[in-house]
Tab-separated table of C-alpha atoms in Angstrom:
chain	number	residue	atom	x	y	z
A	3	MET	CA	-0.021	-0.001	-0.072
A	4	LYS	CA	1.014	3.273	-0.910
A	5	TYR	CA	-0.183	5.609	1.895
A	6	GLN	CA	0.289	3.210	4.828
A	7	LYS	CA	1.755	5.541	6.952
A	8	SER	CA	-1.058	8.131	6.556
A	9	MET	CA	-3.737	5.523	6.845
A	10	LEU	CA	-2.574	4.399	10.228
A	11	LYS	CA	-2.308	7.842	11.656
A	12	ILE	CA	-6.053	8.358	10.216
A	13	MET	CA	-7.397	5.507	11.428
A	14	GLU	CA	-5.815	5.770	14.940
A	15	ASN	CA	-7.400	9.265	14.927
A	16	LEU	CA	-10.778	8.198	13.893
A	17	PHE	CA	-10.864	5.333	16.476
A	18	ASP	CA	-9.967	7.804	19.498
A	19	ASN	CA	-13.347	9.770	18.244
A	20	VAL	CA	-15.641	6.737	17.451
A	21	ASN	CA	-18.891	8.529	17.852
A	22	GLN	CA	-17.945	11.896	16.091
A	23	GLU	CA	-17.399	13.037	13.042
A	24	SER	CA	-14.602	14.931	11.942
A	25	SER	CA	-13.679	17.190	8.819
A	26	ILE	CA	-10.993	16.333	6.831
A	27	GLU	CA	-8.931	19.428	7.636
A	28	THR	CA	-9.088	18.687	11.303
A	29	ILE	CA	-7.889	15.060	10.699
A	30	ILE	CA	-4.999	16.461	8.543
A	31	LYS	CA	-4.074	18.899	11.560
A	32	LYS	CA	-4.436	16.242	14.248
A	33	THR	CA	-2.456	13.761	12.380
A	34	SER	CA	0.333	15.877	11.025
A	35	SER	CA	0.182	14.080	7.543
A	36	GLY	CA	0.704	15.248	3.962
A	37	ARG	CA	-2.587	16.728	2.426
A	38	ASN	CA	-2.204	14.458	-0.948
A	39	SER	CA	-1.767	11.433	1.045
A	40	SER	CA	-4.406	12.007	3.204
A	41	PHE	CA	-6.893	12.574	0.748
A	42	LYS	CA	-5.810	9.477	-1.309
A	43	ALA	CA	-5.732	7.352	1.909
A	44	LEU	CA	-9.072	8.543	2.891
A	45	ASN	CA	-10.335	7.757	-0.603
A	46	TRP	CA	-8.951	4.560	-0.511
A	47	LEU	CA	-10.678	3.772	3.052
A	48	GLU	CA	-14.004	4.874	1.647
A	49	THR	CA	-13.909	2.896	-1.366
A	50	ASN	CA	-12.851	-0.441	0.759
A	51	GLY	CA	-15.698	0.475	3.288
A	52	PHE	CA	-13.982	1.356	6.296
A	53	VAL	CA	-15.201	5.017	6.557
A	54	GLU	CA	-18.169	7.101	5.472
A	55	ILE	CA	-17.429	10.434	4.152
A	56	ARG	CA	-20.296	12.899	3.559
A	57	LYS	CA	-20.424	16.320	2.387
A	58	SER	CA	-21.699	19.070	4.773
A	59	GLY	CA	-21.675	22.335	2.630
A	60	ASN	CA	-18.287	22.759	1.312
A	61	GLN	CA	-16.574	20.467	3.974
A	62	ARG	CA	-16.294	16.614	3.813
A	63	LEU	CA	-17.109	14.862	7.227
A	64	VAL	CA	-15.259	11.623	8.083
A	65	LYS	CA	-16.700	8.893	10.348
A	66	ILE	CA	-15.425	5.497	10.748
A	67	LYS	CA	-17.715	2.562	10.379
A	68	ILE	CA	-18.320	0.223	13.238
A	69	ASP	CA	-19.219	-3.317	11.990
A	70	ASP	CA	-18.120	-6.793	11.763
A	71	TYR	CA	-16.072	-6.171	8.620
A	72	THR	CA	-13.994	-3.264	10.412
């Protein structure tokens, strides 16, 4: 996987805030990961069913999916 380091940081952050939605900007700031790699890692996580990303105005909010698969 190309974006393994960013993905691990993002997943760790999302597991710390399980019941909350976070904007992509706050996730990037908290994890101190690169912008491009974070966006690509989040897109990969959404494609494979680990997170839900929804739009709220101009922002995209990310929430981790909690089910048997994840």
